[in-house]
PDB file of C-alpha atoms in Angstrom:
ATOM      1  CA  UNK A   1     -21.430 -28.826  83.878  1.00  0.00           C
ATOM      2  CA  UNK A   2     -20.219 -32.625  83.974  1.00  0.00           C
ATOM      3  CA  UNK A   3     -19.475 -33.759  80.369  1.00  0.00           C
ATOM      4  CA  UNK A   4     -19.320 -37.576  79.336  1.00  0.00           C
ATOM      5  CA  UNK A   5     -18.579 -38.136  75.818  1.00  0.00           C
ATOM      6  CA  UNK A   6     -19.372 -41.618  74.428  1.00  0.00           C
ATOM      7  CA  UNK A   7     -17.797 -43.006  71.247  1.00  0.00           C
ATOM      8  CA  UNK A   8     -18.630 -44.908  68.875  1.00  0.00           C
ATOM      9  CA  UNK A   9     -22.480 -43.612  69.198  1.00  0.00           C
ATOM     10  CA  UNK A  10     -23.384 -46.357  66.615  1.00  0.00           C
ATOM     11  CA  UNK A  11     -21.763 -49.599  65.511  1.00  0.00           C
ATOM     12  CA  UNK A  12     -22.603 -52.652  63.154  1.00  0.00           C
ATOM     13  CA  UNK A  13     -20.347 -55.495  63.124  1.00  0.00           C
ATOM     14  CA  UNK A  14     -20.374 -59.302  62.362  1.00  0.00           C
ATOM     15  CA  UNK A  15     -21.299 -62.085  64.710  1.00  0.00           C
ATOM     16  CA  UNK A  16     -18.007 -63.101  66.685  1.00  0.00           C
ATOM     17  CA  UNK A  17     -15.642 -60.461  66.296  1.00  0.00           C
ATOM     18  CA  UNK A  18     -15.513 -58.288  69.444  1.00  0.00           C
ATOM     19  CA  UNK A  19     -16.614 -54.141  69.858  1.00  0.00           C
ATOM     20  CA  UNK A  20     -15.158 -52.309  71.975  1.00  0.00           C
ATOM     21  CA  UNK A  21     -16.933 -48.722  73.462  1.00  0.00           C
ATOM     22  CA  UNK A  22     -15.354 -45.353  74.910  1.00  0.00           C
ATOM     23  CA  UNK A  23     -16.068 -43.336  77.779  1.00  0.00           C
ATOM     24  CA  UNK A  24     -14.363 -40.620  78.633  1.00  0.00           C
ATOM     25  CA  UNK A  25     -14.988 -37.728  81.319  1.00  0.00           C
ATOM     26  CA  UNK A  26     -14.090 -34.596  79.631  1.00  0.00           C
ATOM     27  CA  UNK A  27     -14.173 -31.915  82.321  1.00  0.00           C
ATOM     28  CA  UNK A  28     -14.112 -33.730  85.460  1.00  0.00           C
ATOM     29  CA  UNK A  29     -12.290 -36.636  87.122  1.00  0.00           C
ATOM     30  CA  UNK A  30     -14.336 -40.051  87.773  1.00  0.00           C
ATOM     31  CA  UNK A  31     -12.968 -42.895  89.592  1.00  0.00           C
ATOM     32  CA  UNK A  32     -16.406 -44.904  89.659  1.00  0.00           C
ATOM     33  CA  UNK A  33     -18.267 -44.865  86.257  1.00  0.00           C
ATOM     34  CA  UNK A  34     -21.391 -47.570  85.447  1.00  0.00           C
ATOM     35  CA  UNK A  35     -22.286 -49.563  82.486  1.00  0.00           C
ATOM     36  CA  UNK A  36     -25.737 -49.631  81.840  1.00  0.00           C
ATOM     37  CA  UNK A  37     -27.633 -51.581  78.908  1.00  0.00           C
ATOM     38  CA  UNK A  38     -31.040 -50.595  77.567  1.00  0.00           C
ATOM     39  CA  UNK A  39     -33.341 -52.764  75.644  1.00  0.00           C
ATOM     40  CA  UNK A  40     -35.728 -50.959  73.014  1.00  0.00           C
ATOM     41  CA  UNK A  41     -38.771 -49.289  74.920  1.00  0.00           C
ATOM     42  CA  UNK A  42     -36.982 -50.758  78.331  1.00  0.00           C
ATOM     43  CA  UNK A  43     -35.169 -48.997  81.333  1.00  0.00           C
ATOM     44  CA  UNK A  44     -31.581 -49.223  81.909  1.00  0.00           C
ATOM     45  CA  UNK A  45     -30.409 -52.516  83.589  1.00  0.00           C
ATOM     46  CA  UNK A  46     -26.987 -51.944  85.615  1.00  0.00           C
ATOM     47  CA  UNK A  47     -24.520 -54.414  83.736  1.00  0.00           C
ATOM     48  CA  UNK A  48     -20.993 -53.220  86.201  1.00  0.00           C
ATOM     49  CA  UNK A  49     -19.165 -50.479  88.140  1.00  0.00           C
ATOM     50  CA  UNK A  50     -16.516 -49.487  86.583  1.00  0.00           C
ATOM     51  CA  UNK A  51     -13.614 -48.417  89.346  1.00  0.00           C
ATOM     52  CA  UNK A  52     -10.374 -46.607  88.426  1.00  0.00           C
ATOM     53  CA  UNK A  53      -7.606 -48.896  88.874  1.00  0.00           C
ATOM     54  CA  UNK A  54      -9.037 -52.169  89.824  1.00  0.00           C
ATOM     55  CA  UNK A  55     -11.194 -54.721  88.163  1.00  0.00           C
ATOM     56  CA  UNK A  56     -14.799 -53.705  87.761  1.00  0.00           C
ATOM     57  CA  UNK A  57     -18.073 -55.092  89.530  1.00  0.00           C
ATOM     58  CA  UNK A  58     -20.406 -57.233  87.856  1.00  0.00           C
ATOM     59  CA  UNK A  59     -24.450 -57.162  88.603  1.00  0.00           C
ATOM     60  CA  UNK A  60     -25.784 -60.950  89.110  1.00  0.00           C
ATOM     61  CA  UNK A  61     -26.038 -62.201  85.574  1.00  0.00           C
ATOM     62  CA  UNK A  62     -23.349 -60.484  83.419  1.00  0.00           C
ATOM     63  CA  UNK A  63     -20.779 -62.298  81.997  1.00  0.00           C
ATOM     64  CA  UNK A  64     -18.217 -60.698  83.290  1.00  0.00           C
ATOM     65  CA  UNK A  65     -15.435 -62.190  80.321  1.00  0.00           C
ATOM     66  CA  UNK A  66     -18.055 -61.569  77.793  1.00  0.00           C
ATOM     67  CA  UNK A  67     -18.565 -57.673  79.052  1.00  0.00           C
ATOM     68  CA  UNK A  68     -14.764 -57.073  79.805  1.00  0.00           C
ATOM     69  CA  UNK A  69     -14.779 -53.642  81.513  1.00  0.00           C
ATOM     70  CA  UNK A  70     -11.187 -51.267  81.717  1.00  0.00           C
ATOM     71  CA  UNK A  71     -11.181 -48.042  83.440  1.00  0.00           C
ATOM     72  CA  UNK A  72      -7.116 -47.267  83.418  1.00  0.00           C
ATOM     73  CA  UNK A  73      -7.135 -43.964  84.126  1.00  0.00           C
ATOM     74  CA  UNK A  74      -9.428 -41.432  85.608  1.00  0.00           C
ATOM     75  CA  UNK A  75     -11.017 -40.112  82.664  1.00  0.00           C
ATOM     76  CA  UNK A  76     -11.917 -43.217  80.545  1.00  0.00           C
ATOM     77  CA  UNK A  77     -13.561 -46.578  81.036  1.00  0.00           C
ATOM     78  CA  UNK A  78     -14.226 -48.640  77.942  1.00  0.00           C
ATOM     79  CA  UNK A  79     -16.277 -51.746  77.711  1.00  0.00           C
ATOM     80  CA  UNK A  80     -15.687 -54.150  75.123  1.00  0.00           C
ATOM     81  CA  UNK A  81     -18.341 -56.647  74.132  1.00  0.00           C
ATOM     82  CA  UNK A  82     -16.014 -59.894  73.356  1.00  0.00           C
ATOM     83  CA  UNK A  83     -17.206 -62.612  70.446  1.00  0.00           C
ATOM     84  CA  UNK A  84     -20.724 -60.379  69.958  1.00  0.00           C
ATOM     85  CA  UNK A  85     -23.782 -62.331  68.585  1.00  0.00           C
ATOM     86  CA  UNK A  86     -27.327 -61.153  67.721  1.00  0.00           C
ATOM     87  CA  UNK A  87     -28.169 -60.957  71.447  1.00  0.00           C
ATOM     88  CA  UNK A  88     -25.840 -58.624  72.396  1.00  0.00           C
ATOM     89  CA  UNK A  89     -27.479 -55.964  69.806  1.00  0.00           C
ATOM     90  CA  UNK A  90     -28.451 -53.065  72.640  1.00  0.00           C
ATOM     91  CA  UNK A  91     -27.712 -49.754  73.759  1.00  0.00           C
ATOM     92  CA  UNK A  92     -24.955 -49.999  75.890  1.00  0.00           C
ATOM     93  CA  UNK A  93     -24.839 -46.034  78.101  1.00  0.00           C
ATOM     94  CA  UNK A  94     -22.159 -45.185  80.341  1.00  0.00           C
ATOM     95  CA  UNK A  95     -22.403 -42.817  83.440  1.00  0.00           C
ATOM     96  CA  UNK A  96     -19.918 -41.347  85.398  1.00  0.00           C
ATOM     97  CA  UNK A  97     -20.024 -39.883  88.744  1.00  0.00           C
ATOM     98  CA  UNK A  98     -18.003 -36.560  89.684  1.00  0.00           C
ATOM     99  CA  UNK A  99     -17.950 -37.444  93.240  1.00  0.00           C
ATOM    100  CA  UNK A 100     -19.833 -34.484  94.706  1.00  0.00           C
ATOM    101  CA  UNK A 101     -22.282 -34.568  96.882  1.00  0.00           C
ATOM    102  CA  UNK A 102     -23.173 -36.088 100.614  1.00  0.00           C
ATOM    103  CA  UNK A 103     -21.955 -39.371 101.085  1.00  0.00           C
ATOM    104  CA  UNK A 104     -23.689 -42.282  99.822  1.00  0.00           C
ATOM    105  CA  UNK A 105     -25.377 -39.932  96.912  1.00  0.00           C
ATOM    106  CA  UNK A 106     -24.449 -40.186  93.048  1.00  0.00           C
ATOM    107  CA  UNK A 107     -25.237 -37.518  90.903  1.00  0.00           C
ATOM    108  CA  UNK A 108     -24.530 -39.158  87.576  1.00  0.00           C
ATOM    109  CA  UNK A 109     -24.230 -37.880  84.325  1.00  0.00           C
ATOM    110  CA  UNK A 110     -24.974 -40.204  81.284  1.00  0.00           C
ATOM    111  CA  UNK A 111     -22.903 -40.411  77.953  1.00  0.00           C
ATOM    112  CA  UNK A 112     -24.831 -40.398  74.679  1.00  0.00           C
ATOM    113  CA  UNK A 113     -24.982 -44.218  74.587  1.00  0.00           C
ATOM    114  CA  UNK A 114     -23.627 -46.862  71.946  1.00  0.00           C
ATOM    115  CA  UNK A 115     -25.639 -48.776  69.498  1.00  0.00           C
ATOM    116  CA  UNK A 116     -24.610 -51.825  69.173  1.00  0.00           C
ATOM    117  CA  UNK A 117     -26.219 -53.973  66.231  1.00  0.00           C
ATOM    118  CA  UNK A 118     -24.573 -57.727  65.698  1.00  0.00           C
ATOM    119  CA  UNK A 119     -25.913 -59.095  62.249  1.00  0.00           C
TER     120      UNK A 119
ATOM    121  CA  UNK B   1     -33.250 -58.530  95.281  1.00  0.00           C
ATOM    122  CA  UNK B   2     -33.275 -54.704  95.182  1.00  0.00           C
ATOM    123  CA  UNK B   3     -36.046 -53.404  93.023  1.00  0.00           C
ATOM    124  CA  UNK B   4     -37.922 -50.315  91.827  1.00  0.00           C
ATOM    125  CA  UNK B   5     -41.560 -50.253  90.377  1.00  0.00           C
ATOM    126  CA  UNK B   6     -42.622 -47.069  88.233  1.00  0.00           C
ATOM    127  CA  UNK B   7     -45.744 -46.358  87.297  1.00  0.00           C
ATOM    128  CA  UNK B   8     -47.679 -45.699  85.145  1.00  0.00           C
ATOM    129  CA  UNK B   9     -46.010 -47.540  82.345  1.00  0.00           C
ATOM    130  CA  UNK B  10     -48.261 -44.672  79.513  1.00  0.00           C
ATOM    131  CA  UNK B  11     -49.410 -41.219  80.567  1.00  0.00           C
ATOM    132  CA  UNK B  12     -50.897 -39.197  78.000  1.00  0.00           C
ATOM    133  CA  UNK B  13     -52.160 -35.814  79.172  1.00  0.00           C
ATOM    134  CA  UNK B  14     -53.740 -32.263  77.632  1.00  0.00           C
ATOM    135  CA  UNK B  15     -51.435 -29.502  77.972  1.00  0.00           C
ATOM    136  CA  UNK B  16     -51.170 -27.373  80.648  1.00  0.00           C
ATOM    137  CA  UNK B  17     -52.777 -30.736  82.874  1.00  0.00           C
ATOM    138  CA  UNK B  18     -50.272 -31.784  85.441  1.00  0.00           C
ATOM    139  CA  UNK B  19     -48.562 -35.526  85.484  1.00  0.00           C
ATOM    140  CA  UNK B  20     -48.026 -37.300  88.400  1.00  0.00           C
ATOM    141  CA  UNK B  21     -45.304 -40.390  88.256  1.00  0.00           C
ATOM    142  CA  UNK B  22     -44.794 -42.614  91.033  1.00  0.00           C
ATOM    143  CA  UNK B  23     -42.199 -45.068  92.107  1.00  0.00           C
ATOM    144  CA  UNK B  24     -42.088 -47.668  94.918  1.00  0.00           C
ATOM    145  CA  UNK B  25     -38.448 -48.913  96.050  1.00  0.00           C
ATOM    146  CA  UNK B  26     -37.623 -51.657  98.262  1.00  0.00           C
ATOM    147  CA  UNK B  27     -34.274 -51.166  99.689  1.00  0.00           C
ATOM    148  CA  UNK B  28     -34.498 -49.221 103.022  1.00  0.00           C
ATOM    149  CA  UNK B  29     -31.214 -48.099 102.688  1.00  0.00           C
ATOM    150  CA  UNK B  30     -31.861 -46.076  99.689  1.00  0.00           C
ATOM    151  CA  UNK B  31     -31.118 -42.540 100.031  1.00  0.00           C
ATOM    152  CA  UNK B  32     -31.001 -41.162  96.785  1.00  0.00           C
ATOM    153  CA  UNK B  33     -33.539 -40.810  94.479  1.00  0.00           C
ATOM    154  CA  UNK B  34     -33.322 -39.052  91.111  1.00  0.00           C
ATOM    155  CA  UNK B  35     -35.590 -38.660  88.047  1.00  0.00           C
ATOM    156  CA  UNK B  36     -34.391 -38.661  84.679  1.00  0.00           C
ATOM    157  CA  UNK B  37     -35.861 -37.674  81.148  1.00  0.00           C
ATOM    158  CA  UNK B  38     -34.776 -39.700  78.092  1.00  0.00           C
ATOM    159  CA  UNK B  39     -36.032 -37.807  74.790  1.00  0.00           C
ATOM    160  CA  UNK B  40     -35.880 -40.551  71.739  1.00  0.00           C
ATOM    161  CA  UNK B  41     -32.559 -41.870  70.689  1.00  0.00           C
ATOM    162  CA  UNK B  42     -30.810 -39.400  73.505  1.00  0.00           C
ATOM    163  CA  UNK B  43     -29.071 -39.622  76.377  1.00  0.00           C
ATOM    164  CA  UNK B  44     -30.962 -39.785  80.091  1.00  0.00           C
ATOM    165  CA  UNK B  45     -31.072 -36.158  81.697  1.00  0.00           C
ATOM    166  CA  UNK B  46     -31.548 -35.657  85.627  1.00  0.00           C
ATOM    167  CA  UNK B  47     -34.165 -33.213  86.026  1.00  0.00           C
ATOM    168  CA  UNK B  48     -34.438 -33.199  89.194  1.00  0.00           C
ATOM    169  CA  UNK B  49     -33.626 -35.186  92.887  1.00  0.00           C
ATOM    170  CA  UNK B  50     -34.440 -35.540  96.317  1.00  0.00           C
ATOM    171  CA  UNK B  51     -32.228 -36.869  99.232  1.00  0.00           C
ATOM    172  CA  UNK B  52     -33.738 -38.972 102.206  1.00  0.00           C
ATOM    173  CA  UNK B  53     -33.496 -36.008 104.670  1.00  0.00           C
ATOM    174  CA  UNK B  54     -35.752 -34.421 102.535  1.00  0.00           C
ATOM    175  CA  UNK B  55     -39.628 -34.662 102.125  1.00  0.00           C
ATOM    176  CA  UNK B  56     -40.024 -32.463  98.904  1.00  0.00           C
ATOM    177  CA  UNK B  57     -38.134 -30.446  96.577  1.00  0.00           C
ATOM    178  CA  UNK B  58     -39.550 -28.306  93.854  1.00  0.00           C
ATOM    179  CA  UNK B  59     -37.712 -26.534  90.829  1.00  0.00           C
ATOM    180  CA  UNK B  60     -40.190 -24.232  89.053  1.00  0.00           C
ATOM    181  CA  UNK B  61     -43.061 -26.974  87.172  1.00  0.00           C
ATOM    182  CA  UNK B  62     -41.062 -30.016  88.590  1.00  0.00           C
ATOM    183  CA  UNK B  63     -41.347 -31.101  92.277  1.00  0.00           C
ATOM    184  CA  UNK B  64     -40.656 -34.468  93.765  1.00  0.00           C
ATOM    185  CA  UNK B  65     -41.698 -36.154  97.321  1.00  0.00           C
ATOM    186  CA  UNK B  66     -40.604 -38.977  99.646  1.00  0.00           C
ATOM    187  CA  UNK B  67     -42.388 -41.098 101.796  1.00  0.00           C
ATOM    188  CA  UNK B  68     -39.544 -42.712 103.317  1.00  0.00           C
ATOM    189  CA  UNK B  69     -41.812 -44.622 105.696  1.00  0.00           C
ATOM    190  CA  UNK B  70     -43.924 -46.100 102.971  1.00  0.00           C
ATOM    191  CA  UNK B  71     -40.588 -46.342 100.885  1.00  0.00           C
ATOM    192  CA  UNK B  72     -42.333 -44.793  97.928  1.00  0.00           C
ATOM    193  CA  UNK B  73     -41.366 -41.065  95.686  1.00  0.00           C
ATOM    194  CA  UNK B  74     -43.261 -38.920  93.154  1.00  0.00           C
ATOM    195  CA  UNK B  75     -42.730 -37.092  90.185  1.00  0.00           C
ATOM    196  CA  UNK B  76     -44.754 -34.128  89.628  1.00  0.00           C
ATOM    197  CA  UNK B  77     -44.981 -32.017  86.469  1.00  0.00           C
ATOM    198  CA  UNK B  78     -47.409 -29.067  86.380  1.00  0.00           C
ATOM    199  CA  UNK B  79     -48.316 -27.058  83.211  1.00  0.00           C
ATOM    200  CA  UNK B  80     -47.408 -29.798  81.293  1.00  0.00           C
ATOM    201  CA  UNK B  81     -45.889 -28.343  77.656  1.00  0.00           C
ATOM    202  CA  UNK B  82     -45.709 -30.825  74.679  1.00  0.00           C
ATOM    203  CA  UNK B  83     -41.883 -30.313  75.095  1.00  0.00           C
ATOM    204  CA  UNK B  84     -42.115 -32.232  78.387  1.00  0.00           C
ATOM    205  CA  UNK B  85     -43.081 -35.461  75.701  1.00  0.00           C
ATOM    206  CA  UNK B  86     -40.373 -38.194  76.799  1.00  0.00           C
ATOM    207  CA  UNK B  87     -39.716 -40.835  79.133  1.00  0.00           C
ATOM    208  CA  UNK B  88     -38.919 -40.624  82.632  1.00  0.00           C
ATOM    209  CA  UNK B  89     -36.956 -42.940  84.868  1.00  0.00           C
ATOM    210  CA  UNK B  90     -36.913 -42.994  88.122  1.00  0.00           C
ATOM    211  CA  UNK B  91     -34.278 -44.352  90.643  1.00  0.00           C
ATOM    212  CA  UNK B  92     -33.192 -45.376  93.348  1.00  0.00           C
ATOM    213  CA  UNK B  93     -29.534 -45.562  95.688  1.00  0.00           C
ATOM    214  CA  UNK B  94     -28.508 -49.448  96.495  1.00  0.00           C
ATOM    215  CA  UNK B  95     -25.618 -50.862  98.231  1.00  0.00           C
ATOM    216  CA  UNK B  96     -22.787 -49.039  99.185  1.00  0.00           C
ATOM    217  CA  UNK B  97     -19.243 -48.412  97.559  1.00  0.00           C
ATOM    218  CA  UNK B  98     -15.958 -47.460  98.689  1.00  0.00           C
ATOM    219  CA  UNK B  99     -16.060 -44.011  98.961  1.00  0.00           C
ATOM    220  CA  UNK B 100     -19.447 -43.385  99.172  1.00  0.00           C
ATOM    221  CA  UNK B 101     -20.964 -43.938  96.267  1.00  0.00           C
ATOM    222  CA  UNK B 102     -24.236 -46.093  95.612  1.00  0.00           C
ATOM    223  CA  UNK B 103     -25.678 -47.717  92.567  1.00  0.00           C
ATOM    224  CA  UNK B 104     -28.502 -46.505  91.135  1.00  0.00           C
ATOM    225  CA  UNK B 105     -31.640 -49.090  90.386  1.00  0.00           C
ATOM    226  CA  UNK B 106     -34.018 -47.702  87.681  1.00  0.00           C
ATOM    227  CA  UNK B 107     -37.949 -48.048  87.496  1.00  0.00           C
ATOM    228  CA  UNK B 108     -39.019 -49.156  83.803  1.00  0.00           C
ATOM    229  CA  UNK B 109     -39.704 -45.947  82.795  1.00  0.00           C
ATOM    230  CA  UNK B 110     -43.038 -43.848  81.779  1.00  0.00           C
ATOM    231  CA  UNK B 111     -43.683 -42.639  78.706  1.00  0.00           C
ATOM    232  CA  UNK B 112     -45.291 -39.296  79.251  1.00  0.00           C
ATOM    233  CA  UNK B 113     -46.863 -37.827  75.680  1.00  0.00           C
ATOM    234  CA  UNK B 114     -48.506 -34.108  76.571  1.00  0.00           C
ATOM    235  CA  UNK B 115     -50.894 -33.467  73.316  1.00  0.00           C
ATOM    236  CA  UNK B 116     -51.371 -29.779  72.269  1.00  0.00           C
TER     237      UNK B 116
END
């Protein structure tokens, strides 16, 4: 089946630098991936589609140059979380969508999410 | 904007009880609605999902229905096992992208604990 592979699974880093987070699709090709952000004990919240190629689309209240979102080829979109503070401490899950299906359907399968901790 | 409500928020049943999950969406232009299971610290799985052209779907203790009229879908687990312990998100299909691919909106999620 679909594979996405998500690195790093776990990160700790200092308030201001910037993180940056892989996702790859390793046995299929995906030319829409998604950028979800979950909240301990919360559902995922859509942060931005991710489209091969061209610049990526941004749900109503993400920053879009604070979330800066590159999918360059058709196998990897990474999402880099620029000048991170405290409040950006989530886990950040990517999804990727092999394109089958009827039209207007998404089957998506889900990388094994980033933990992102800002002290 | 688009939304989807999940309930119940806790469901704690005996084994071998069944668990019934429901979800209300909003868009009518949803047309896609799968359920995924999150065990702790992992990554979402779908389990199972059910297209608008279709009323039910079952695959062995899972089935799901659609009211499409009433706009709401259900999740329904029989012979619960304490394996089936996790939380489960719904969803739902919004908007419309090149290509034919939608967005999926997820409910909040139900924590689901079946005791032994």
């Amino acid at each position: 089946g679909a594979v996405v592979s998500q690195h790093p699974s776990w990160v700790i880093c200092k308030s201001g630098t910037s993180v940056k987070i892989e996702c790859r699709s390793l046995d299929f090709q995906a030319t829409t991936m998604f950028w979800y952000r979950q909240f301990p004990k919360q559902s995922l919240m859509l942060m931005a589609t991710s489209n091969e190629g061209s610049k990526a689309t941004y749900e109503q209240g993400v920053e879009k140059d604070k979330f800066l979102i590159n999918h360059a080829s058709l196998t990897l979109s990474t999402l880099t979380v620029t000048s991170a503070h405290p409040e950006d401490s989530s886990f950040y899950i990517c999804s990727a969508t092999t394109g089958q299906g009827l039209p207007g359907a998404n089957v998506l399968t889900f990388g094994a999410g980033s933990r992102l901790t800002v002290l | 904007g688009e939304n989807v409500e999940q309930h119940p928020s806790t469901l704690s049943v005996q084994e071998g009880d069944s668990a019934v999950i429901k979800c209300t969406y909003s868009d009518s232009a949803s047309n896609y609605f799968p359920w995924y299971k999150q065990e702790l610290g992992k990554r979402p799985q779908l389990i199972i999902d059910i297209r608008s052209n279709v009323g039910e779907k079952k695959d062995q203790r899972i089935a799901v229905t659609l009211n499409k009229t009433a706009k709401h879908f259900s999740l329904h687990i029989t012979e619960t096992q304490p394996e089936d312990s996790a939380v489960y998100f719904c969803a739902a299909s919004i908007g419309s992208i090149s290509g034919g691919y939608n967005k999926l909106i997820f409910g909040a999620g139900t924590r689901l604990a079946v005791h032994p």
